[in-house]
mmCIF file of C-alpha atoms and ligand atoms in Angstrom:
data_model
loop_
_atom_site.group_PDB
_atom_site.id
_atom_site.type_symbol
_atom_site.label_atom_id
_atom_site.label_comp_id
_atom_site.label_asym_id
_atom_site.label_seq_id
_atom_site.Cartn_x
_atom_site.Cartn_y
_atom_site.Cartn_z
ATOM 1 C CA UNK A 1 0.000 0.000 0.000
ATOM 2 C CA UNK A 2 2.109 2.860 -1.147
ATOM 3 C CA UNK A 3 1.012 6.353 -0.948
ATOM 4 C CA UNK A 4 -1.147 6.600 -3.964
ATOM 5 C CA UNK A 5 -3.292 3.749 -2.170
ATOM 6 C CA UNK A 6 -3.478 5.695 0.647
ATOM 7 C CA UNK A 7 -4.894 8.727 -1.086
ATOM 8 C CA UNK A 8 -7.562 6.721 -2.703
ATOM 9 C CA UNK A 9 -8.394 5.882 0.335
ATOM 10 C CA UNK A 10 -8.811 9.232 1.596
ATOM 11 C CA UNK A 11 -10.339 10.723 -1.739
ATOM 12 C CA UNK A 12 -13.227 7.463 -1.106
ATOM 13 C CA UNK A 13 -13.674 8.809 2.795
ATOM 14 C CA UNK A 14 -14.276 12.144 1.535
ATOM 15 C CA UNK A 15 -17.246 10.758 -0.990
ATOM 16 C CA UNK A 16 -18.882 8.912 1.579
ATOM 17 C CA UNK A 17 -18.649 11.934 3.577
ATOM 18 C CA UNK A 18 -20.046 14.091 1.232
ATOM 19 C CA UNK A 19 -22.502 11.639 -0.100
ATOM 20 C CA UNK A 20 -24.194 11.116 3.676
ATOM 21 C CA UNK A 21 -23.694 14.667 5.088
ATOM 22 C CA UNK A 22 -27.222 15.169 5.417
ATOM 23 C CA UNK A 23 -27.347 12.140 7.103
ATOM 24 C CA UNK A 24 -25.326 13.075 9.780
ATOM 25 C CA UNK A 25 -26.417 16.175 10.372
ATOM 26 C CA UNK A 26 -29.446 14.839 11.085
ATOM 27 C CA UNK A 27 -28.037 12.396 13.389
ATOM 28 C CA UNK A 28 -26.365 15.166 15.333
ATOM 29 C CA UNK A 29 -29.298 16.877 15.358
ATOM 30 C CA UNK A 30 -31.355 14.994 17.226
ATOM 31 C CA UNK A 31 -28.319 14.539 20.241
ATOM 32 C CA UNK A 32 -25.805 17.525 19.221
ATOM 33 C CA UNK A 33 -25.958 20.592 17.167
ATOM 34 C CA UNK A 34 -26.845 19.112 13.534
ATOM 35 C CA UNK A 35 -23.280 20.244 12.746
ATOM 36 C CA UNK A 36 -21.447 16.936 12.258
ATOM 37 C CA UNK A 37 -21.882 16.245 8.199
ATOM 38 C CA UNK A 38 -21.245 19.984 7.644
ATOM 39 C CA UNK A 39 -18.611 19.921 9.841
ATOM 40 C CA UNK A 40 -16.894 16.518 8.327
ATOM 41 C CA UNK A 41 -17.572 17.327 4.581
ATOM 42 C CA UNK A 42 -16.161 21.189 4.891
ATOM 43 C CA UNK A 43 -13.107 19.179 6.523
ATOM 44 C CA UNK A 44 -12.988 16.156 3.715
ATOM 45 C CA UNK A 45 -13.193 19.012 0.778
ATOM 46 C CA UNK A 46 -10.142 21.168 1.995
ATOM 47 C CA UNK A 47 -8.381 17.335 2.613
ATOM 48 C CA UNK A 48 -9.182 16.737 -0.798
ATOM 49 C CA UNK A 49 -7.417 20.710 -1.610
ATOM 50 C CA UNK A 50 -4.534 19.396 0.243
ATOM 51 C CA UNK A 51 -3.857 16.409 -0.895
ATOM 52 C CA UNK A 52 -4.343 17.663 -4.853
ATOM 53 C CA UNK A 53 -0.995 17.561 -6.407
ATOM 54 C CA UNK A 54 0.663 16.048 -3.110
ATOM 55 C CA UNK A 55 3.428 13.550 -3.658
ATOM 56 C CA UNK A 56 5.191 11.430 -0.421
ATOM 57 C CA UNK A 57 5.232 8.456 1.614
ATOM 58 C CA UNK A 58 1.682 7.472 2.828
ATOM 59 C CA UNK A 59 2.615 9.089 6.456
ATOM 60 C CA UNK A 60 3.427 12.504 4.353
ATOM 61 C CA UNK A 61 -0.224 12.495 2.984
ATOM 62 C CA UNK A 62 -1.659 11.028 6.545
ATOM 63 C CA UNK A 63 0.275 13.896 8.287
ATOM 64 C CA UNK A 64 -1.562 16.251 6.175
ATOM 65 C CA UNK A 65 -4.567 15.169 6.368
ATOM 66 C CA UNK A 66 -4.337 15.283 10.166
ATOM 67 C CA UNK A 67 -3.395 18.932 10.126
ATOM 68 C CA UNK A 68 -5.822 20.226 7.495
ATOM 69 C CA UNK A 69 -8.580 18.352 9.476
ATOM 70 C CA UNK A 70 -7.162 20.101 12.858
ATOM 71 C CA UNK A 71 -7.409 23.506 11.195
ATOM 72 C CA UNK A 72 -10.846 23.253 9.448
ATOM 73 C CA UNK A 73 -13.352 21.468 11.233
ATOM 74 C CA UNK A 74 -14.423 22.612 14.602
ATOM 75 C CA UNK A 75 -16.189 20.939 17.461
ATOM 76 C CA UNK A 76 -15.090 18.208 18.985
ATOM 77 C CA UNK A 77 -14.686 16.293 15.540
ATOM 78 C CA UNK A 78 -12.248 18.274 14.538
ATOM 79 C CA UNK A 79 -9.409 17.362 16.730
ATOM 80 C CA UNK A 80 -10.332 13.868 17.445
ATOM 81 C CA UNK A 81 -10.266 13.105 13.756
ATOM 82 C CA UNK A 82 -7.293 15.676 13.612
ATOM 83 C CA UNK A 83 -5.822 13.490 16.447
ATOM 84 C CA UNK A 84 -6.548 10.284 14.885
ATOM 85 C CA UNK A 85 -4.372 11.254 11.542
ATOM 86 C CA UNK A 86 -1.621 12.620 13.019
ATOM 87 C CA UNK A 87 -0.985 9.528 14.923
ATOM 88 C CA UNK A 88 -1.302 7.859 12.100
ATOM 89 C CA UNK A 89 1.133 9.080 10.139
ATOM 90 C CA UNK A 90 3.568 8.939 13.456
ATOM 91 C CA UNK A 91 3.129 4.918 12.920
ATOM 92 C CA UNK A 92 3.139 4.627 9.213
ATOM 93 C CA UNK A 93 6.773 7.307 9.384
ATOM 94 C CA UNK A 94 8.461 7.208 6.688
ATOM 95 C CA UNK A 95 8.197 4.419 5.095
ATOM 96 C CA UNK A 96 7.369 4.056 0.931
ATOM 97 C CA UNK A 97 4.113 1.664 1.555
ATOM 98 C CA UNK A 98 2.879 -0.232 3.928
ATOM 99 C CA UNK A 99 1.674 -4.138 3.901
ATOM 100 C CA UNK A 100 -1.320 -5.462 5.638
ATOM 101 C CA UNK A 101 -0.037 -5.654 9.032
ATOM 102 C CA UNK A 102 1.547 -2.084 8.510
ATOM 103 C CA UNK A 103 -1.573 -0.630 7.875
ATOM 104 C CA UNK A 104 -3.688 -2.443 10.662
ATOM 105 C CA UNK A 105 -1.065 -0.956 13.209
ATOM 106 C CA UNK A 106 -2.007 2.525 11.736
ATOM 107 C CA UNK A 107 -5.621 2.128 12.273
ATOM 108 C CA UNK A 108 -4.784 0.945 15.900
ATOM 109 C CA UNK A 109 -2.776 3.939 15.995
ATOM 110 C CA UNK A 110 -5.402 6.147 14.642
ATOM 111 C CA UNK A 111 -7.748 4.603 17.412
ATOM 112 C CA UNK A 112 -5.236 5.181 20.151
ATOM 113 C CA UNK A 113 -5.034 8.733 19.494
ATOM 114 C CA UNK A 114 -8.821 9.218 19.951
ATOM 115 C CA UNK A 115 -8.964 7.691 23.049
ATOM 116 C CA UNK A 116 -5.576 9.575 24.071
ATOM 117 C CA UNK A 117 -7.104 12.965 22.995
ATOM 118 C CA UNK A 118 -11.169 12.227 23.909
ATOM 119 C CA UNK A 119 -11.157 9.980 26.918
ATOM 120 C CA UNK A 120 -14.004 8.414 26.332
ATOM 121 C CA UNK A 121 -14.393 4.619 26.642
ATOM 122 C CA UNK A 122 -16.395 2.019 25.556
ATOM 123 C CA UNK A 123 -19.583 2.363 25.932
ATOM 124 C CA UNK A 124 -19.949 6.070 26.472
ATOM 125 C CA UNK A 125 -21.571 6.425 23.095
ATOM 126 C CA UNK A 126 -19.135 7.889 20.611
ATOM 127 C CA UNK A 127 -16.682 7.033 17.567
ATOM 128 C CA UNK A 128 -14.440 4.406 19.336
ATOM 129 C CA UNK A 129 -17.602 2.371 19.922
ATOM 130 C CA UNK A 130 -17.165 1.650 15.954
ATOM 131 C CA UNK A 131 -13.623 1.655 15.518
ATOM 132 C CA UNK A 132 -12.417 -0.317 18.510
ATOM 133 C CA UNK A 133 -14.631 -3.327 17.036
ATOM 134 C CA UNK A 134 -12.997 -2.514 13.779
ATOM 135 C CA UNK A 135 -9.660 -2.643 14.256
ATOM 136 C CA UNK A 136 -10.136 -5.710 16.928
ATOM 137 C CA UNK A 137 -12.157 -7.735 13.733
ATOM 138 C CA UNK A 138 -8.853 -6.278 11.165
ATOM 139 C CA UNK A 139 -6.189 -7.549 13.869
ATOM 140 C CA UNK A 140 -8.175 -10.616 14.568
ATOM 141 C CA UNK A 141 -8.530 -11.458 10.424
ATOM 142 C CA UNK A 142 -4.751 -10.951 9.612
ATOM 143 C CA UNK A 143 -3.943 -13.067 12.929
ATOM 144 C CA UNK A 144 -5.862 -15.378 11.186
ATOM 145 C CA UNK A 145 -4.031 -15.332 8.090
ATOM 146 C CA UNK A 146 -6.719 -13.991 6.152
ATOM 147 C CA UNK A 147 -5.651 -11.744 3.443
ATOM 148 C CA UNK A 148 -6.272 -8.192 3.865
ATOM 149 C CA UNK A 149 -9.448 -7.475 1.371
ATOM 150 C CA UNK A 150 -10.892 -9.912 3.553
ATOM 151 C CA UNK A 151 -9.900 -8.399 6.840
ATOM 152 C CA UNK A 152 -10.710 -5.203 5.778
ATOM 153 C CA UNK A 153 -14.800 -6.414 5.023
ATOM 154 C CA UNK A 154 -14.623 -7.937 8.935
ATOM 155 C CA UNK A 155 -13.562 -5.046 10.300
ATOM 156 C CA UNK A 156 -16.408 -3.107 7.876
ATOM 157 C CA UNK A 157 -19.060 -5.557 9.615
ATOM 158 C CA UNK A 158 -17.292 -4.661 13.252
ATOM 159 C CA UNK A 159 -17.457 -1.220 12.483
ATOM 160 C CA UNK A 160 -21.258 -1.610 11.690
ATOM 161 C CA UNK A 161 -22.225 -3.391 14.782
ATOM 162 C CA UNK A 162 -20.382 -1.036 16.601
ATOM 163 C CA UNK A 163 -22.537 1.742 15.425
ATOM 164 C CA UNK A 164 -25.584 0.431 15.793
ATOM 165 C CA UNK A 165 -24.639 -0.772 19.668
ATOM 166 C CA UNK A 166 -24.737 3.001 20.208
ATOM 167 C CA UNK A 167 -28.991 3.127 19.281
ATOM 168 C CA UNK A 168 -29.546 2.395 22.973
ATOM 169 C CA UNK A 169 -26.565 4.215 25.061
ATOM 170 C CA UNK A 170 -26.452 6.907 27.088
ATOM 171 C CA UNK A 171 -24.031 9.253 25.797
ATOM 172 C CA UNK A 172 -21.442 9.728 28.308
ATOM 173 C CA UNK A 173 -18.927 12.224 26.721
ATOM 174 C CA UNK A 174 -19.385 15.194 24.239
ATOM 175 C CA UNK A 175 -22.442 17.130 23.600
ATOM 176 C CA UNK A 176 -25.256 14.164 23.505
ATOM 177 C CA UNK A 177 -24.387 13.679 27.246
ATOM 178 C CA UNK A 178 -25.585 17.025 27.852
ATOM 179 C CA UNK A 179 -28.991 15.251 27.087
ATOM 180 C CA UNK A 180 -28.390 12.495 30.093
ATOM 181 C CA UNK A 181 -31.173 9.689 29.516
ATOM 182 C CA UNK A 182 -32.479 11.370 26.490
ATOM 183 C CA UNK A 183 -29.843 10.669 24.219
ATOM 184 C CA UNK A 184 -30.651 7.201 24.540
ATOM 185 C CA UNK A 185 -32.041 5.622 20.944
ATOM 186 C CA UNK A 186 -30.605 7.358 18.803
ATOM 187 C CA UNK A 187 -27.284 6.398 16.617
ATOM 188 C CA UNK A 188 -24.310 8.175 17.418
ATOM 189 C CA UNK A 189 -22.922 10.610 14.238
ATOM 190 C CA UNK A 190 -19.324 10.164 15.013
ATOM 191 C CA UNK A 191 -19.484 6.608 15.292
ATOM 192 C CA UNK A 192 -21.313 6.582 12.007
ATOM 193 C CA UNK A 193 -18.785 8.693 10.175
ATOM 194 C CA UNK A 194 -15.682 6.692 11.389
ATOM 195 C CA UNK A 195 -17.616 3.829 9.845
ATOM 196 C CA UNK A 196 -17.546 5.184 6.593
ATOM 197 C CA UNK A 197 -13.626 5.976 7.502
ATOM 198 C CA UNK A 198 -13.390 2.283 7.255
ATOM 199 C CA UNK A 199 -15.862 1.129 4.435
ATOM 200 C CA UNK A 200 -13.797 3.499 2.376
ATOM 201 C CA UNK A 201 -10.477 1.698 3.328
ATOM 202 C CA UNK A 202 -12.411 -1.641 2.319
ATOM 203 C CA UNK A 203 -13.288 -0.007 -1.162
ATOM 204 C CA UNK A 204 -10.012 1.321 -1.765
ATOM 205 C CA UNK A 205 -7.597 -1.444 -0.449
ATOM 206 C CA UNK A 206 -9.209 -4.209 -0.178
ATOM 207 C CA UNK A 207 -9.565 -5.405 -3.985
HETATM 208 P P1 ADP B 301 -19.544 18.752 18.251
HETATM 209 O O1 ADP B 301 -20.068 17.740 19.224
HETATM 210 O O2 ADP B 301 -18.526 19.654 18.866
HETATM 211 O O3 ADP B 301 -20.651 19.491 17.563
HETATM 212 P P2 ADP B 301 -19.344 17.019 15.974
HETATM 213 O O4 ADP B 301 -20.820 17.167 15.900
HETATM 214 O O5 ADP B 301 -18.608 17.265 14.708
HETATM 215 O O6 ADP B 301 -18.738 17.944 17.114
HETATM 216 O O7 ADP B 301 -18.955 15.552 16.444
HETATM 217 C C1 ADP B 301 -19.735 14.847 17.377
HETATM 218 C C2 ADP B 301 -19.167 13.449 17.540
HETATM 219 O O8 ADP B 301 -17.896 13.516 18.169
HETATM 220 C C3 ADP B 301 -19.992 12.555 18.435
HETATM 221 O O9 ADP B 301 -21.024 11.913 17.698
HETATM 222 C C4 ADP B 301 -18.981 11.568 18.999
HETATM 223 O O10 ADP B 301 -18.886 10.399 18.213
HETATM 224 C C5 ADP B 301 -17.681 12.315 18.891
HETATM 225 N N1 ADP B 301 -17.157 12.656 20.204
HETATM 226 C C6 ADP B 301 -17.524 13.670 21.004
HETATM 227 N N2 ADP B 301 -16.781 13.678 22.130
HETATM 228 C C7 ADP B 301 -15.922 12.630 22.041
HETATM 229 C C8 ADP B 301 -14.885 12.088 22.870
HETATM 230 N N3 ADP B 301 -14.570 12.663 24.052
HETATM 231 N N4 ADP B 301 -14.213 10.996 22.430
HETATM 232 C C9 ADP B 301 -14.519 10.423 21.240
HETATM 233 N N5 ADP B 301 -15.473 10.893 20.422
HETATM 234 C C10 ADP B 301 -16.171 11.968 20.803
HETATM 235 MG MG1 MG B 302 -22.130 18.581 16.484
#
Protein backbone atom coordinates (compact mmCIF):
# COMPACT_ATOMS: atom_id res chain seq x y z
CA UNK A 1 0.00 0.00 0.00
CA UNK A 2 2.11 2.86 -1.15
CA UNK A 3 1.01 6.35 -0.95
CA UNK A 4 -1.15 6.60 -3.96
CA UNK A 5 -3.29 3.75 -2.17
CA UNK A 6 -3.48 5.69 0.65
CA UNK A 7 -4.89 8.73 -1.09
CA UNK A 8 -7.56 6.72 -2.70
CA UNK A 9 -8.39 5.88 0.33
CA UNK A 10 -8.81 9.23 1.60
CA UNK A 11 -10.34 10.72 -1.74
CA UNK A 12 -13.23 7.46 -1.11
CA UNK A 13 -13.67 8.81 2.80
CA UNK A 14 -14.28 12.14 1.53
CA UNK A 15 -17.25 10.76 -0.99
CA UNK A 16 -18.88 8.91 1.58
CA UNK A 17 -18.65 11.93 3.58
CA UNK A 18 -20.05 14.09 1.23
CA UNK A 19 -22.50 11.64 -0.10
CA UNK A 20 -24.19 11.12 3.68
CA UNK A 21 -23.69 14.67 5.09
CA UNK A 22 -27.22 15.17 5.42
CA UNK A 23 -27.35 12.14 7.10
CA UNK A 24 -25.33 13.08 9.78
CA UNK A 25 -26.42 16.18 10.37
CA UNK A 26 -29.45 14.84 11.08
CA UNK A 27 -28.04 12.40 13.39
CA UNK A 28 -26.36 15.17 15.33
CA UNK A 29 -29.30 16.88 15.36
CA UNK A 30 -31.35 14.99 17.23
CA UNK A 31 -28.32 14.54 20.24
CA UNK A 32 -25.80 17.52 19.22
CA UNK A 33 -25.96 20.59 17.17
CA UNK A 34 -26.85 19.11 13.53
CA UNK A 35 -23.28 20.24 12.75
CA UNK A 36 -21.45 16.94 12.26
CA UNK A 37 -21.88 16.24 8.20
CA UNK A 38 -21.25 19.98 7.64
CA UNK A 39 -18.61 19.92 9.84
CA UNK A 40 -16.89 16.52 8.33
CA UNK A 41 -17.57 17.33 4.58
CA UNK A 42 -16.16 21.19 4.89
CA UNK A 43 -13.11 19.18 6.52
CA UNK A 44 -12.99 16.16 3.71
CA UNK A 45 -13.19 19.01 0.78
CA UNK A 46 -10.14 21.17 2.00
CA UNK A 47 -8.38 17.34 2.61
CA UNK A 48 -9.18 16.74 -0.80
CA UNK A 49 -7.42 20.71 -1.61
CA UNK A 50 -4.53 19.40 0.24
CA UNK A 51 -3.86 16.41 -0.89
CA UNK A 52 -4.34 17.66 -4.85
CA UNK A 53 -0.99 17.56 -6.41
CA UNK A 54 0.66 16.05 -3.11
CA UNK A 55 3.43 13.55 -3.66
CA UNK A 56 5.19 11.43 -0.42
CA UNK A 57 5.23 8.46 1.61
CA UNK A 58 1.68 7.47 2.83
CA UNK A 59 2.61 9.09 6.46
CA UNK A 60 3.43 12.50 4.35
CA UNK A 61 -0.22 12.50 2.98
CA UNK A 62 -1.66 11.03 6.54
CA UNK A 63 0.28 13.90 8.29
CA UNK A 64 -1.56 16.25 6.17
CA UNK A 65 -4.57 15.17 6.37
CA UNK A 66 -4.34 15.28 10.17
CA UNK A 67 -3.40 18.93 10.13
CA UNK A 68 -5.82 20.23 7.50
CA UNK A 69 -8.58 18.35 9.48
CA UNK A 70 -7.16 20.10 12.86
CA UNK A 71 -7.41 23.51 11.19
CA UNK A 72 -10.85 23.25 9.45
CA UNK A 73 -13.35 21.47 11.23
CA UNK A 74 -14.42 22.61 14.60
CA UNK A 75 -16.19 20.94 17.46
CA UNK A 76 -15.09 18.21 18.98
CA UNK A 77 -14.69 16.29 15.54
CA UNK A 78 -12.25 18.27 14.54
CA UNK A 79 -9.41 17.36 16.73
CA UNK A 80 -10.33 13.87 17.44
CA UNK A 81 -10.27 13.11 13.76
CA UNK A 82 -7.29 15.68 13.61
CA UNK A 83 -5.82 13.49 16.45
CA UNK A 84 -6.55 10.28 14.89
CA UNK A 85 -4.37 11.25 11.54
CA UNK A 86 -1.62 12.62 13.02
CA UNK A 87 -0.99 9.53 14.92
CA UNK A 88 -1.30 7.86 12.10
CA UNK A 89 1.13 9.08 10.14
CA UNK A 90 3.57 8.94 13.46
CA UNK A 91 3.13 4.92 12.92
CA UNK A 92 3.14 4.63 9.21
CA UNK A 93 6.77 7.31 9.38
CA UNK A 94 8.46 7.21 6.69
CA UNK A 95 8.20 4.42 5.10
CA UNK A 96 7.37 4.06 0.93
CA UNK A 97 4.11 1.66 1.55
CA UNK A 98 2.88 -0.23 3.93
CA UNK A 99 1.67 -4.14 3.90
CA UNK A 100 -1.32 -5.46 5.64
CA UNK A 101 -0.04 -5.65 9.03
CA UNK A 102 1.55 -2.08 8.51
CA UNK A 103 -1.57 -0.63 7.88
CA UNK A 104 -3.69 -2.44 10.66
CA UNK A 105 -1.06 -0.96 13.21
CA UNK A 106 -2.01 2.52 11.74
CA UNK A 107 -5.62 2.13 12.27
CA UNK A 108 -4.78 0.94 15.90
CA UNK A 109 -2.78 3.94 15.99
CA UNK A 110 -5.40 6.15 14.64
CA UNK A 111 -7.75 4.60 17.41
CA UNK A 112 -5.24 5.18 20.15
CA UNK A 113 -5.03 8.73 19.49
CA UNK A 114 -8.82 9.22 19.95
CA UNK A 115 -8.96 7.69 23.05
CA UNK A 116 -5.58 9.57 24.07
CA UNK A 117 -7.10 12.96 23.00
CA UNK A 118 -11.17 12.23 23.91
CA UNK A 119 -11.16 9.98 26.92
CA UNK A 120 -14.00 8.41 26.33
CA UNK A 121 -14.39 4.62 26.64
CA UNK A 122 -16.39 2.02 25.56
CA UNK A 123 -19.58 2.36 25.93
CA UNK A 124 -19.95 6.07 26.47
CA UNK A 125 -21.57 6.42 23.10
CA UNK A 126 -19.13 7.89 20.61
CA UNK A 127 -16.68 7.03 17.57
CA UNK A 128 -14.44 4.41 19.34
CA UNK A 129 -17.60 2.37 19.92
CA UNK A 130 -17.16 1.65 15.95
CA UNK A 131 -13.62 1.66 15.52
CA UNK A 132 -12.42 -0.32 18.51
CA UNK A 133 -14.63 -3.33 17.04
CA UNK A 134 -13.00 -2.51 13.78
CA UNK A 135 -9.66 -2.64 14.26
CA UNK A 136 -10.14 -5.71 16.93
CA UNK A 137 -12.16 -7.73 13.73
CA UNK A 138 -8.85 -6.28 11.17
CA UNK A 139 -6.19 -7.55 13.87
CA UNK A 140 -8.17 -10.62 14.57
CA UNK A 141 -8.53 -11.46 10.42
CA UNK A 142 -4.75 -10.95 9.61
CA UNK A 143 -3.94 -13.07 12.93
CA UNK A 144 -5.86 -15.38 11.19
CA UNK A 145 -4.03 -15.33 8.09
CA UNK A 146 -6.72 -13.99 6.15
CA UNK A 147 -5.65 -11.74 3.44
CA UNK A 148 -6.27 -8.19 3.86
CA UNK A 149 -9.45 -7.47 1.37
CA UNK A 150 -10.89 -9.91 3.55
CA UNK A 151 -9.90 -8.40 6.84
CA UNK A 152 -10.71 -5.20 5.78
CA UNK A 153 -14.80 -6.41 5.02
CA UNK A 154 -14.62 -7.94 8.94
CA UNK A 155 -13.56 -5.05 10.30
CA UNK A 156 -16.41 -3.11 7.88
CA UNK A 157 -19.06 -5.56 9.62
CA UNK A 158 -17.29 -4.66 13.25
CA UNK A 159 -17.46 -1.22 12.48
CA UNK A 160 -21.26 -1.61 11.69
CA UNK A 161 -22.23 -3.39 14.78
CA UNK A 162 -20.38 -1.04 16.60
CA UNK A 163 -22.54 1.74 15.42
CA UNK A 164 -25.58 0.43 15.79
CA UNK A 165 -24.64 -0.77 19.67
CA UNK A 166 -24.74 3.00 20.21
CA UNK A 167 -28.99 3.13 19.28
CA UNK A 168 -29.55 2.40 22.97
CA UNK A 169 -26.56 4.21 25.06
CA UNK A 170 -26.45 6.91 27.09
CA UNK A 171 -24.03 9.25 25.80
CA UNK A 172 -21.44 9.73 28.31
CA UNK A 173 -18.93 12.22 26.72
CA UNK A 174 -19.39 15.19 24.24
CA UNK A 175 -22.44 17.13 23.60
CA UNK A 176 -25.26 14.16 23.50
CA UNK A 177 -24.39 13.68 27.25
CA UNK A 178 -25.58 17.03 27.85
CA UNK A 179 -28.99 15.25 27.09
CA UNK A 180 -28.39 12.50 30.09
CA UNK A 181 -31.17 9.69 29.52
CA UNK A 182 -32.48 11.37 26.49
CA UNK A 183 -29.84 10.67 24.22
CA UNK A 184 -30.65 7.20 24.54
CA UNK A 185 -32.04 5.62 20.94
CA UNK A 186 -30.61 7.36 18.80
CA UNK A 187 -27.28 6.40 16.62
CA UNK A 188 -24.31 8.17 17.42
CA UNK A 189 -22.92 10.61 14.24
CA UNK A 190 -19.32 10.16 15.01
CA UNK A 191 -19.48 6.61 15.29
CA UNK A 192 -21.31 6.58 12.01
CA UNK A 193 -18.79 8.69 10.18
CA UNK A 194 -15.68 6.69 11.39
CA UNK A 195 -17.62 3.83 9.85
CA UNK A 196 -17.55 5.18 6.59
CA UNK A 197 -13.63 5.98 7.50
CA UNK A 198 -13.39 2.28 7.26
CA UNK A 199 -15.86 1.13 4.44
CA UNK A 200 -13.80 3.50 2.38
CA UNK A 201 -10.48 1.70 3.33
CA UNK A 202 -12.41 -1.64 2.32
CA UNK A 203 -13.29 -0.01 -1.16
CA UNK A 204 -10.01 1.32 -1.76
CA UNK A 205 -7.60 -1.44 -0.45
CA UNK A 206 -9.21 -4.21 -0.18
CA UNK A 207 -9.56 -5.41 -3.99
P1 LIG B 1 -19.54 18.75 18.25
O1 LIG B 1 -20.07 17.74 19.22
O2 LIG B 1 -18.53 19.65 18.87
O3 LIG B 1 -20.65 19.49 17.56
P2 LIG B 1 -19.34 17.02 15.97
O4 LIG B 1 -20.82 17.17 15.90
O5 LIG B 1 -18.61 17.26 14.71
O6 LIG B 1 -18.74 17.94 17.11
O7 LIG B 1 -18.95 15.55 16.44
C1 LIG B 1 -19.74 14.85 17.38
C2 LIG B 1 -19.17 13.45 17.54
O8 LIG B 1 -17.90 13.52 18.17
C3 LIG B 1 -19.99 12.55 18.43
O9 LIG B 1 -21.02 11.91 17.70
C4 LIG B 1 -18.98 11.57 19.00
O10 LIG B 1 -18.89 10.40 18.21
C5 LIG B 1 -17.68 12.31 18.89
N1 LIG B 1 -17.16 12.66 20.20
C6 LIG B 1 -17.52 13.67 21.00
N2 LIG B 1 -16.78 13.68 22.13
C7 LIG B 1 -15.92 12.63 22.04
C8 LIG B 1 -14.89 12.09 22.87
N3 LIG B 1 -14.57 12.66 24.05
N4 LIG B 1 -14.21 11.00 22.43
C9 LIG B 1 -14.52 10.42 21.24
N5 LIG B 1 -15.47 10.89 20.42
C10 LIG B 1 -16.17 11.97 20.80
MG1 LIG C 1 -22.13 18.58 16.48
Amino acid sequence: MDAAAVAAWLREFARLIAENKELLTELDSAIGDADHGTNMDRGMTAVLTALDGAAGTPGALLKRTGMTLVSTVGGASGPLYGTAFLRMATAAGDADSLDAEGFAKVLRAGLDGVVARGKAEIGDKTMIDALTPAVDALDAALADGQPLGEALRAAVRGAEQGREATIPLVARKGRASYLGERSAGHQDPGATSVTMLVAAAAKALGA
